[in-house]
Amino acid sequence: MRFRHYDALRTFVTVAIEGSFTSAAADLGLTKGAVSHQLRTLEDQLGFKVFERMPRGVMLTEKGEALFDVARVAFGAIDRQIDGLRADGRRSVTLGLSTYLASRWLSSRLMDFLHTHPAIRLRLQPTIDLHHLQRDGIDIAIRWGRGEWTDMASERLFSCPAFPAVAPKVLDALGTDEPARVLTRLPLLHDRDDSRAWRDWFAVAGLSLDDRATTLTIRDPNVRVQAVIDGQGIALFDRFVEAELAAGLLQRLSPHMLEEYGYYLAFPPGSLANPDVASLAGWLREAAKQGSPT
């Protein structure tokens, strides 16, 4: 039987990415009931279940996992091709990265890419969540961390160790700059809910992380910087806050650093088959090699 339900298939991909009908419905602009109906229609035509319904969200079945792997690559390729056809004959590549890294490292290097690759239309897409790269039409992304993302290829672009920093006025108010004391009296700011960075740093520093510690997740790095300056907590930062350190807006709390952390290139499945994506990746590698990032 010829497969006809491609709208339902895209809905399936979105649900698999989001992990729940509710989130997928919000993303697609549909009701939860409409999403559920499309998936029932899809499963009826396929003749097998693609999801196991769980108390909280859904989980892919073995066959659903296999279908998801090929469907997300196919839809990503279609989206990229459409973008290219719309680009007035110029090929388009979308780079996803945080506005923090774009403004503090990449922006001063962009003209070189435009000069060396005039046939490629480069689009910068502010992004934080790697799970939505294909949905957002992103061909390649730069992400800070350890490169331990199992659902996509990644490679280190450059090392960028992290250290804890706090507003000096907060230390003055606390009357101490002893890390062990400060860390128990301020909220720990995270970049995402499942981040291991603080736990890794405490281990490096030889300190114990209390699971009951007050935490706050602020996903946008620029907002996180400002929150620390405003005295709202303590966060892990990298060399790109040197201006704030020099101006006395931030102060390093400890010499201990997460040496294994850095910025990584992350590739959605199938993206490197596009020669323009490969060209951008090559240019980024060369840009990273030209001295320490500043």
PDB file of C-alpha atoms in Angstrom:
ATOM      1  CA  MET A   1       0.000   0.000   0.000  1.00  0.00           C
ATOM      2  CA  ARG A   2       1.350   3.421  -0.961  1.00  0.00           C
ATOM      3  CA  PHE A   3       2.133   5.647   2.029  1.00  0.00           C
ATOM      4  CA  ARG A   4       0.150   8.895   1.968  1.00  0.00           C
ATOM      5  CA  HIS A   5       0.170  10.445   5.436  1.00  0.00           C
ATOM      6  CA  TYR A   6       3.215  12.721   5.323  1.00  0.00           C
ATOM      7  CA  ASP A   7       1.595  15.376   7.508  1.00  0.00           C
ATOM      8  CA  ALA A   8       1.129  12.727  10.178  1.00  0.00           C
ATOM      9  CA  LEU A   9       4.727  11.623   9.691  1.00  0.00           C
ATOM     10  CA  ARG A  10       6.009  15.149  10.352  1.00  0.00           C
ATOM     11  CA  THR A  11       3.789  15.310  13.423  1.00  0.00           C
ATOM     12  CA  PHE A  12       5.351  12.032  14.557  1.00  0.00           C
ATOM     13  CA  VAL A  13       8.852  13.508  14.178  1.00  0.00           C
ATOM     14  CA  THR A  14       7.863  16.571  16.210  1.00  0.00           C
ATOM     15  CA  VAL A  15       6.363  14.449  19.004  1.00  0.00           C
ATOM     16  CA  ALA A  16       9.521  12.307  19.084  1.00  0.00           C
ATOM     17  CA  ILE A  17      11.675  15.416  19.423  1.00  0.00           C
ATOM     18  CA  GLU A  18       9.479  17.111  22.033  1.00  0.00           C
ATOM     19  CA  GLY A  19       8.746  13.955  24.012  1.00  0.00           C
ATOM     20  CA  SER A  20       5.072  14.720  24.582  1.00  0.00           C
ATOM     21  CA  PHE A  21       1.827  15.371  22.716  1.00  0.00           C
ATOM     22  CA  THR A  22       1.279  18.630  24.595  1.00  0.00           C
ATOM     23  CA  SER A  23       4.623  20.179  23.654  1.00  0.00           C
ATOM     24  CA  ALA A  24       4.338  18.964  20.064  1.00  0.00           C
ATOM     25  CA  ALA A  25       0.838  20.408  19.757  1.00  0.00           C
ATOM     26  CA  ALA A  26       2.072  23.813  20.922  1.00  0.00           C
ATOM     27  CA  ASP A  27       4.971  23.666  18.480  1.00  0.00           C
ATOM     28  CA  LEU A  28       2.762  22.673  15.530  1.00  0.00           C
ATOM     29  CA  GLY A  29      -0.102  25.017  16.342  1.00  0.00           C
ATOM     30  CA  LEU A  30      -2.517  22.092  16.732  1.00  0.00           C
ATOM     31  CA  THR A  31      -4.685  20.806  19.532  1.00  0.00           C
ATOM     32  CA  LYS A  32      -3.480  17.851  21.561  1.00  0.00           C
ATOM     33  CA  GLY A  33      -6.444  15.899  20.221  1.00  0.00           C
ATOM     34  CA  ALA A  34      -5.448  16.626  16.630  1.00  0.00           C
ATOM     35  CA  VAL A  35      -1.915  15.402  17.291  1.00  0.00           C
ATOM     36  CA  SER A  36      -3.243  12.226  18.885  1.00  0.00           C
ATOM     37  CA  HIS A  37      -5.586  11.637  15.926  1.00  0.00           C
ATOM     38  CA  GLN A  38      -2.770  12.066  13.399  1.00  0.00           C
ATOM     39  CA  LEU A  39      -0.618   9.549  15.237  1.00  0.00           C
ATOM     40  CA  ARG A  40      -3.437   7.013  15.411  1.00  0.00           C
ATOM     41  CA  THR A  41      -3.924   7.456  11.664  1.00  0.00           C
ATOM     42  CA  LEU A  42      -0.189   6.984  11.106  1.00  0.00           C
ATOM     43  CA  GLU A  43      -0.019   3.842  13.230  1.00  0.00           C
ATOM     44  CA  ASP A  44      -3.100   2.426  11.505  1.00  0.00           C
ATOM     45  CA  GLN A  45      -1.506   2.783   8.079  1.00  0.00           C
ATOM     46  CA  LEU A  46       1.917   1.585   9.208  1.00  0.00           C
ATOM     47  CA  GLY A  47       0.490  -1.417  10.987  1.00  0.00           C
ATOM     48  CA  PHE A  48       2.681  -0.978  14.064  1.00  0.00           C
ATOM     49  CA  LYS A  49       2.991   1.236  17.119  1.00  0.00           C
ATOM     50  CA  VAL A  50       5.509   4.076  16.987  1.00  0.00           C
ATOM     51  CA  PHE A  51       5.101   5.191  20.612  1.00  0.00           C
ATOM     52  CA  GLU A  52       4.505   3.670  24.000  1.00  0.00           C
ATOM     53  CA  ARG A  53       2.285   6.017  26.008  1.00  0.00           C
ATOM     54  CA  MET A  54       3.901   6.688  29.393  1.00  0.00           C
ATOM     55  CA  PRO A  55       2.539   8.418  32.527  1.00  0.00           C
ATOM     56  CA  ARG A  56       4.670  11.414  31.580  1.00  0.00           C
ATOM     57  CA  GLY A  57       5.077  11.787  27.846  1.00  0.00           C
ATOM     58  CA  VAL A  58       5.811   9.093  25.283  1.00  0.00           C
ATOM     59  CA  MET A  59       8.656   6.731  24.426  1.00  0.00           C
ATOM     60  CA  LEU A  60       9.560   5.493  20.956  1.00  0.00           C
ATOM     61  CA  THR A  61       9.106   1.806  20.241  1.00  0.00           C
ATOM     62  CA  GLU A  62      11.922  -0.053  18.503  1.00  0.00           C
ATOM     63  CA  LYS A  63      10.222   0.373  15.129  1.00  0.00           C
ATOM     64  CA  GLY A  64       9.336   3.957  15.983  1.00  0.00           C
ATOM     65  CA  GLU A  65      13.010   4.669  16.724  1.00  0.00           C
ATOM     66  CA  ALA A  66      14.021   3.267  13.336  1.00  0.00           C
ATOM     67  CA  LEU A  67      11.359   5.331  11.563  1.00  0.00           C
ATOM     68  CA  PHE A  68      12.324   8.482  13.468  1.00  0.00           C
ATOM     69  CA  ASP A  69      15.987   8.140  12.512  1.00  0.00           C
ATOM     70  CA  VAL A  70      15.222   8.102   8.791  1.00  0.00           C
ATOM     71  CA  ALA A  71      12.267  10.526   8.851  1.00  0.00           C
ATOM     72  CA  ARG A  72      14.107  13.357  10.605  1.00  0.00           C
ATOM     73  CA  VAL A  73      16.997  13.095   8.147  1.00  0.00           C
ATOM     74  CA  ALA A  74      14.592  13.123   5.197  1.00  0.00           C
ATOM     75  CA  PHE A  75      12.602  16.112   6.437  1.00  0.00           C
ATOM     76  CA  GLY A  76      15.812  17.960   7.255  1.00  0.00           C
ATOM     77  CA  ALA A  77      17.084  17.394   3.711  1.00  0.00           C
ATOM     78  CA  ILE A  78      13.772  18.598   2.247  1.00  0.00           C
ATOM     79  CA  ASP A  79      13.784  21.736   4.399  1.00  0.00           C
ATOM     80  CA  ARG A  80      17.362  22.557   3.421  1.00  0.00           C
ATOM     81  CA  GLN A  81      16.617  22.025  -0.262  1.00  0.00           C
ATOM     82  CA  ILE A  82      13.605  24.333  -0.100  1.00  0.00           C
ATOM     83  CA  ASP A  83      15.705  26.990   1.625  1.00  0.00           C
ATOM     84  CA  GLY A  84      18.269  26.692  -1.147  1.00  0.00           C
ATOM     85  CA  LEU A  85      15.660  27.013  -3.898  1.00  0.00           C
ATOM     86  CA  ARG A  86      14.262  30.124  -2.232  1.00  0.00           C
ATOM     87  CA  ALA A  87      17.670  31.779  -1.983  1.00  0.00           C
ATOM     88  CA  ASP A  88      17.729  33.460  -5.434  1.00  0.00           C
ATOM     89  CA  GLY A  89      20.306  31.046  -6.776  1.00  0.00           C
ATOM     90  CA  ARG A  90      22.603  31.452  -3.794  1.00  0.00           C
ATOM     91  CA  ARG A  91      23.021  28.482  -1.531  1.00  0.00           C
ATOM     92  CA  SER A  92      21.935  28.942   2.068  1.00  0.00           C
ATOM     93  CA  VAL A  93      23.513  27.457   5.203  1.00  0.00           C
ATOM     94  CA  THR A  94      22.149  28.079   8.693  1.00  0.00           C
ATOM     95  CA  LEU A  95      24.493  28.157  11.685  1.00  0.00           C
ATOM     96  CA  GLY A  96      22.896  27.854  15.099  1.00  0.00           C
ATOM     97  CA  LEU A  97      24.665  29.305  18.123  1.00  0.00           C
ATOM     98  CA  SER A  98      23.992  31.416  21.185  1.00  0.00           C
ATOM     99  CA  THR A  99      23.935  35.189  20.840  1.00  0.00           C
ATOM    100  CA  TYR A 100      26.620  35.150  23.555  1.00  0.00           C
ATOM    101  CA  LEU A 101      29.146  33.326  21.356  1.00  0.00           C
ATOM    102  CA  ALA A 102      28.002  35.084  18.192  1.00  0.00           C
ATOM    103  CA  SER A 103      28.677  38.523  19.663  1.00  0.00           C
ATOM    104  CA  ARG A 104      31.800  37.683  21.668  1.00  0.00           C
ATOM    105  CA  TRP A 105      33.662  35.489  19.175  1.00  0.00           C
ATOM    106  CA  LEU A 106      32.073  35.006  15.757  1.00  0.00           C
ATOM    107  CA  SER A 107      30.923  38.493  14.766  1.00  0.00           C
ATOM    108  CA  SER A 108      34.441  39.866  14.238  1.00  0.00           C
ATOM    109  CA  ARG A 109      35.245  36.991  11.866  1.00  0.00           C
ATOM    110  CA  LEU A 110      32.170  36.994   9.630  1.00  0.00           C
ATOM    111  CA  MET A 111      33.555  39.207   6.864  1.00  0.00           C
ATOM    112  CA  ASP A 112      36.273  36.666   6.160  1.00  0.00           C
ATOM    113  CA  PHE A 113      33.676  33.968   5.509  1.00  0.00           C
ATOM    114  CA  LEU A 114      31.708  36.255   3.187  1.00  0.00           C
ATOM    115  CA  HIS A 115      34.866  37.043   1.210  1.00  0.00           C
ATOM    116  CA  THR A 116      36.075  33.454   0.940  1.00  0.00           C
ATOM    117  CA  HIS A 117      32.648  31.879   0.278  1.00  0.00           C
ATOM    118  CA  PRO A 118      30.664  34.449  -1.746  1.00  0.00           C
ATOM    119  CA  ALA A 119      28.309  31.820  -3.215  1.00  0.00           C
ATOM    120  CA  ILE A 120      27.015  30.754   0.209  1.00  0.00           C
ATOM    121  CA  ARG A 121      24.321  32.746   1.969  1.00  0.00           C
ATOM    122  CA  LEU A 122      25.107  32.380   5.685  1.00  0.00           C
ATOM    123  CA  ARG A 123      22.276  32.652   8.181  1.00  0.00           C
ATOM    124  CA  LEU A 124      22.915  32.908  11.921  1.00  0.00           C
ATOM    125  CA  GLN A 125      20.102  31.435  13.998  1.00  0.00           C
ATOM    126  CA  PRO A 126      20.099  32.112  17.749  1.00  0.00           C
ATOM    127  CA  THR A 127      19.715  28.717  19.378  1.00  0.00           C
ATOM    128  CA  ILE A 128      20.383  27.053  22.688  1.00  0.00           C
ATOM    129  CA  ASP A 129      18.642  23.675  22.489  1.00  0.00           C
ATOM    130  CA  LEU A 130      20.342  21.045  20.307  1.00  0.00           C
ATOM    131  CA  HIS A 131      17.184  18.924  20.250  1.00  0.00           C
ATOM    132  CA  HIS A 132      15.457  21.341  17.877  1.00  0.00           C
ATOM    133  CA  LEU A 133      18.141  21.835  15.238  1.00  0.00           C
ATOM    134  CA  GLN A 134      16.342  20.079  12.412  1.00  0.00           C
ATOM    135  CA  ARG A 135      12.969  21.517  13.342  1.00  0.00           C
ATOM    136  CA  ASP A 136      14.502  25.005  13.172  1.00  0.00           C
ATOM    137  CA  GLY A 137      16.257  24.321   9.867  1.00  0.00           C
ATOM    138  CA  ILE A 138      19.751  24.498  11.368  1.00  0.00           C
ATOM    139  CA  ASP A 139      22.501  22.818   9.351  1.00  0.00           C
ATOM    140  CA  ILE A 140      25.319  23.076  11.889  1.00  0.00           C
ATOM    141  CA  ALA A 141      25.522  24.378  15.457  1.00  0.00           C
ATOM    142  CA  ILE A 142      28.132  25.467  17.987  1.00  0.00           C
ATOM    143  CA  ARG A 143      27.506  24.387  21.554  1.00  0.00           C
ATOM    144  CA  TRP A 144      29.459  24.623  24.808  1.00  0.00           C
ATOM    145  CA  GLY A 145      29.918  21.447  26.806  1.00  0.00           C
ATOM    146  CA  ARG A 146      31.797  18.153  26.666  1.00  0.00           C
ATOM    147  CA  GLY A 147      30.530  16.936  23.310  1.00  0.00           C
ATOM    148  CA  GLU A 148      28.581  14.053  24.809  1.00  0.00           C
ATOM    149  CA  TRP A 149      25.522  14.241  22.567  1.00  0.00           C
ATOM    150  CA  THR A 150      24.492  10.797  21.434  1.00  0.00           C
ATOM    151  CA  ASP A 151      21.948  11.757  18.786  1.00  0.00           C
ATOM    152  CA  MET A 152      24.286  13.720  16.517  1.00  0.00           C
ATOM    153  CA  ALA A 153      27.896  13.920  15.444  1.00  0.00           C
ATOM    154  CA  SER A 154      30.073  16.460  17.242  1.00  0.00           C
ATOM    155  CA  GLU A 155      33.698  17.562  17.337  1.00  0.00           C
ATOM    156  CA  ARG A 156      35.598  20.014  19.502  1.00  0.00           C
ATOM    157  CA  LEU A 157      36.062  23.419  17.911  1.00  0.00           C
ATOM    158  CA  PHE A 158      38.197  24.914  20.679  1.00  0.00           C
ATOM    159  CA  SER A 159      38.805  24.436  24.375  1.00  0.00           C
ATOM    160  CA  CYS A 160      37.137  26.953  26.679  1.00  0.00           C
ATOM    161  CA  PRO A 161      37.436  25.978  30.362  1.00  0.00           C
ATOM    162  CA  ALA A 162      34.807  27.200  32.792  1.00  0.00           C
ATOM    163  CA  PHE A 163      35.189  28.798  36.202  1.00  0.00           C
ATOM    164  CA  PRO A 164      32.743  30.188  38.785  1.00  0.00           C
ATOM    165  CA  ALA A 165      32.222  33.941  38.879  1.00  0.00           C
ATOM    166  CA  VAL A 166      30.142  36.206  41.069  1.00  0.00           C
ATOM    167  CA  ALA A 167      29.442  39.914  41.483  1.00  0.00           C
ATOM    168  CA  PRO A 168      32.009  41.574  43.814  1.00  0.00           C
ATOM    169  CA  LYS A 169      29.212  43.477  45.560  1.00  0.00           C
ATOM    170  CA  VAL A 170      27.690  40.151  46.583  1.00  0.00           C
ATOM    171  CA  LEU A 171      30.972  39.041  48.155  1.00  0.00           C
ATOM    172  CA  ASP A 172      31.124  42.343  50.015  1.00  0.00           C
ATOM    173  CA  ALA A 173      27.610  41.780  51.345  1.00  0.00           C
ATOM    174  CA  LEU A 174      28.438  38.217  52.409  1.00  0.00           C
ATOM    175  CA  GLY A 175      31.667  39.317  54.055  1.00  0.00           C
ATOM    176  CA  THR A 176      33.622  36.390  52.582  1.00  0.00           C
ATOM    177  CA  ASP A 177      35.123  35.183  49.324  1.00  0.00           C
ATOM    178  CA  GLU A 178      35.756  31.640  50.592  1.00  0.00           C
ATOM    179  CA  PRO A 179      34.324  29.405  47.815  1.00  0.00           C
ATOM    180  CA  ALA A 180      32.954  26.725  50.151  1.00  0.00           C
ATOM    181  CA  ARG A 181      30.956  29.333  52.075  1.00  0.00           C
ATOM    182  CA  VAL A 182      29.845  31.449  49.112  1.00  0.00           C
ATOM    183  CA  LEU A 183      28.621  28.432  47.149  1.00  0.00           C
ATOM    184  CA  THR A 184      26.250  27.414  49.945  1.00  0.00           C
ATOM    185  CA  ARG A 185      24.720  30.867  50.255  1.00  0.00           C
ATOM    186  CA  LEU A 186      23.966  31.751  46.638  1.00  0.00           C
ATOM    187  CA  PRO A 187      21.784  30.135  43.967  1.00  0.00           C
ATOM    188  CA  LEU A 188      23.732  28.137  41.396  1.00  0.00           C
ATOM    189  CA  LEU A 189      22.757  29.291  37.913  1.00  0.00           C
ATOM    190  CA  HIS A 190      22.537  26.515  35.297  1.00  0.00           C
ATOM    191  CA  ASP A 191      22.435  26.652  31.501  1.00  0.00           C
ATOM    192  CA  ARG A 192      19.873  23.860  31.301  1.00  0.00           C
ATOM    193  CA  ASP A 193      17.980  21.567  33.647  1.00  0.00           C
ATOM    194  CA  ASP A 194      20.083  18.479  32.901  1.00  0.00           C
ATOM    195  CA  SER A 195      23.458  20.223  32.976  1.00  0.00           C
ATOM    196  CA  ARG A 196      26.341  18.346  34.621  1.00  0.00           C
ATOM    197  CA  ALA A 197      28.660  21.347  34.651  1.00  0.00           C
ATOM    198  CA  TRP A 198      28.225  22.378  38.272  1.00  0.00           C
ATOM    199  CA  ARG A 199      28.490  18.785  39.486  1.00  0.00           C
ATOM    200  CA  ASP A 200      31.675  18.361  37.442  1.00  0.00           C
ATOM    201  CA  TRP A 201      33.143  21.594  38.812  1.00  0.00           C
ATOM    202  CA  PHE A 202      32.450  20.660  42.440  1.00  0.00           C
ATOM    203  CA  ALA A 203      34.262  17.363  41.831  1.00  0.00           C
ATOM    204  CA  VAL A 204      37.273  19.171  40.337  1.00  0.00           C
ATOM    205  CA  ALA A 205      37.357  21.590  43.283  1.00  0.00           C
ATOM    206  CA  GLY A 206      37.130  18.752  45.811  1.00  0.00           C
ATOM    207  CA  LEU A 207      33.867  20.053  47.235  1.00  0.00           C
ATOM    208  CA  SER A 208      30.537  18.362  47.869  1.00  0.00           C
ATOM    209  CA  LEU A 209      27.480  19.522  45.944  1.00  0.00           C
ATOM    210  CA  ASP A 210      24.374  19.508  48.112  1.00  0.00           C
ATOM    211  CA  ASP A 211      21.445  18.202  46.040  1.00  0.00           C
ATOM    212  CA  ARG A 212      19.243  20.540  48.050  1.00  0.00           C
ATOM    213  CA  ALA A 213      21.184  23.594  46.895  1.00  0.00           C
ATOM    214  CA  THR A 214      19.101  26.412  45.441  1.00  0.00           C
ATOM    215  CA  THR A 215      19.347  26.427  41.654  1.00  0.00           C
ATOM    216  CA  LEU A 216      18.026  28.550  38.827  1.00  0.00           C
ATOM    217  CA  THR A 217      18.109  27.623  35.143  1.00  0.00           C
ATOM    218  CA  ILE A 218      18.762  30.521  32.757  1.00  0.00           C
ATOM    219  CA  ARG A 219      19.316  29.160  29.280  1.00  0.00           C
ATOM    220  CA  ASP A 220      20.413  32.369  27.565  1.00  0.00           C
ATOM    221  CA  PRO A 221      24.104  32.977  28.444  1.00  0.00           C
ATOM    222  CA  ASN A 222      23.816  36.760  28.060  1.00  0.00           C
ATOM    223  CA  VAL A 223      20.915  36.830  30.505  1.00  0.00           C
ATOM    224  CA  ARG A 224      22.907  34.597  32.845  1.00  0.00           C
ATOM    225  CA  VAL A 225      25.826  37.048  32.772  1.00  0.00           C
ATOM    226  CA  GLN A 226      23.548  39.951  33.626  1.00  0.00           C
ATOM    227  CA  ALA A 227      21.808  37.986  36.375  1.00  0.00           C
ATOM    228  CA  VAL A 228      25.142  37.342  38.099  1.00  0.00           C
ATOM    229  CA  ILE A 229      26.169  40.993  37.711  1.00  0.00           C
ATOM    230  CA  ASP A 230      22.839  41.922  39.311  1.00  0.00           C
ATOM    231  CA  GLY A 231      23.626  39.698  42.291  1.00  0.00           C
ATOM    232  CA  GLN A 232      21.137  36.933  41.538  1.00  0.00           C
ATOM    233  CA  GLY A 233      23.544  34.027  41.973  1.00  0.00           C
ATOM    234  CA  ILE A 234      26.794  32.468  40.851  1.00  0.00           C
ATOM    235  CA  ALA A 235      27.479  30.867  37.475  1.00  0.00           C
ATOM    236  CA  LEU A 236      30.144  29.095  35.481  1.00  0.00           C
ATOM    237  CA  PHE A 237      31.633  31.309  32.776  1.00  0.00           C
ATOM    238  CA  ASP A 238      34.493  31.173  30.301  1.00  0.00           C
ATOM    239  CA  ARG A 239      37.079  33.542  28.855  1.00  0.00           C
ATOM    240  CA  PHE A 240      34.432  35.503  26.977  1.00  0.00           C
ATOM    241  CA  VAL A 241      33.498  37.418  30.143  1.00  0.00           C
ATOM    242  CA  GLU A 242      36.970  38.978  30.331  1.00  0.00           C
ATOM    243  CA  ALA A 243      35.505  42.457  29.734  1.00  0.00           C
ATOM    244  CA  GLU A 244      33.176  42.093  32.719  1.00  0.00           C
ATOM    245  CA  LEU A 245      36.040  40.774  34.859  1.00  0.00           C
ATOM    246  CA  ALA A 246      38.298  43.665  33.842  1.00  0.00           C
ATOM    247  CA  ALA A 247      35.546  46.185  34.578  1.00  0.00           C
ATOM    248  CA  GLY A 248      35.013  44.776  38.065  1.00  0.00           C
ATOM    249  CA  LEU A 249      31.471  43.650  37.310  1.00  0.00           C
ATOM    250  CA  LEU A 250      32.390  40.004  37.863  1.00  0.00           C
ATOM    251  CA  GLN A 251      35.013  38.301  40.009  1.00  0.00           C
ATOM    252  CA  ARG A 252      36.408  34.796  39.730  1.00  0.00           C
ATOM    253  CA  LEU A 253      35.621  32.835  42.854  1.00  0.00           C
ATOM    254  CA  SER A 254      38.140  30.016  42.484  1.00  0.00           C
ATOM    255  CA  PRO A 255      41.168  29.036  40.384  1.00  0.00           C
ATOM    256  CA  HIS A 256      39.622  25.606  39.734  1.00  0.00           C
ATOM    257  CA  MET A 257      38.400  25.197  36.169  1.00  0.00           C
ATOM    258  CA  LEU A 258      36.549  22.668  34.029  1.00  0.00           C
ATOM    259  CA  GLU A 259      39.454  22.059  31.677  1.00  0.00           C
ATOM    260  CA  GLU A 260      37.676  19.457  29.532  1.00  0.00           C
ATOM    261  CA  TYR A 261      34.849  21.807  28.524  1.00  0.00           C
ATOM    262  CA  GLY A 262      34.807  23.788  25.311  1.00  0.00           C
ATOM    263  CA  TYR A 263      32.831  24.747  22.223  1.00  0.00           C
ATOM    264  CA  TYR A 264      31.821  21.975  19.854  1.00  0.00           C
ATOM    265  CA  LEU A 265      30.490  21.752  16.337  1.00  0.00           C
ATOM    266  CA  ALA A 266      27.283  19.716  16.303  1.00  0.00           C
ATOM    267  CA  PHE A 267      25.826  18.264  13.117  1.00  0.00           C
ATOM    268  CA  PRO A 268      22.212  17.118  12.627  1.00  0.00           C
ATOM    269  CA  PRO A 269      22.020  13.713  10.931  1.00  0.00           C
ATOM    270  CA  GLY A 270      22.909  13.940   7.255  1.00  0.00           C
ATOM    271  CA  SER A 271      23.974  17.587   7.291  1.00  0.00           C
ATOM    272  CA  LEU A 272      27.624  16.966   6.370  1.00  0.00           C
ATOM    273  CA  ALA A 273      26.486  15.441   3.082  1.00  0.00           C
ATOM    274  CA  ASN A 274      25.831  19.045   2.040  1.00  0.00           C
ATOM    275  CA  PRO A 275      29.146  20.409   0.666  1.00  0.00           C
ATOM    276  CA  ASP A 276      28.263  23.947   1.778  1.00  0.00           C
ATOM    277  CA  VAL A 277      27.807  22.774   5.361  1.00  0.00           C
ATOM    278  CA  ALA A 278      31.162  21.021   5.105  1.00  0.00           C
ATOM    279  CA  SER A 279      32.702  24.275   3.804  1.00  0.00           C
ATOM    280  CA  LEU A 280      31.320  26.253   6.742  1.00  0.00           C
ATOM    281  CA  ALA A 281      32.582  23.617   9.181  1.00  0.00           C
ATOM    282  CA  GLY A 282      36.034  23.808   7.602  1.00  0.00           C
ATOM    283  CA  TRP A 283      36.070  27.591   7.817  1.00  0.00           C
ATOM    284  CA  LEU A 284      35.044  27.488  11.490  1.00  0.00           C
ATOM    285  CA  ARG A 285      37.861  25.050  12.228  1.00  0.00           C
ATOM    286  CA  GLU A 286      40.381  27.386  10.598  1.00  0.00           C
ATOM    287  CA  ALA A 287      38.972  30.416  12.413  1.00  0.00           C
ATOM    288  CA  ALA A 288      39.349  28.572  15.724  1.00  0.00           C
ATOM    289  CA  LYS A 289      42.974  27.693  14.936  1.00  0.00           C
ATOM    290  CA  GLN A 290      44.008  31.294  14.294  1.00  0.00           C
ATOM    291  CA  GLY A 291      45.185  32.049  17.793  1.00  0.00           C
ATOM    292  CA  SER A 292      43.252  31.757  21.031  1.00  0.00           C
ATOM    293  CA  PRO A 293      39.626  32.871  20.703  1.00  0.00           C
ATOM    294  CA  THR A 294      39.207  36.430  21.915  1.00  0.00           C
TER     295      THR A 294
END
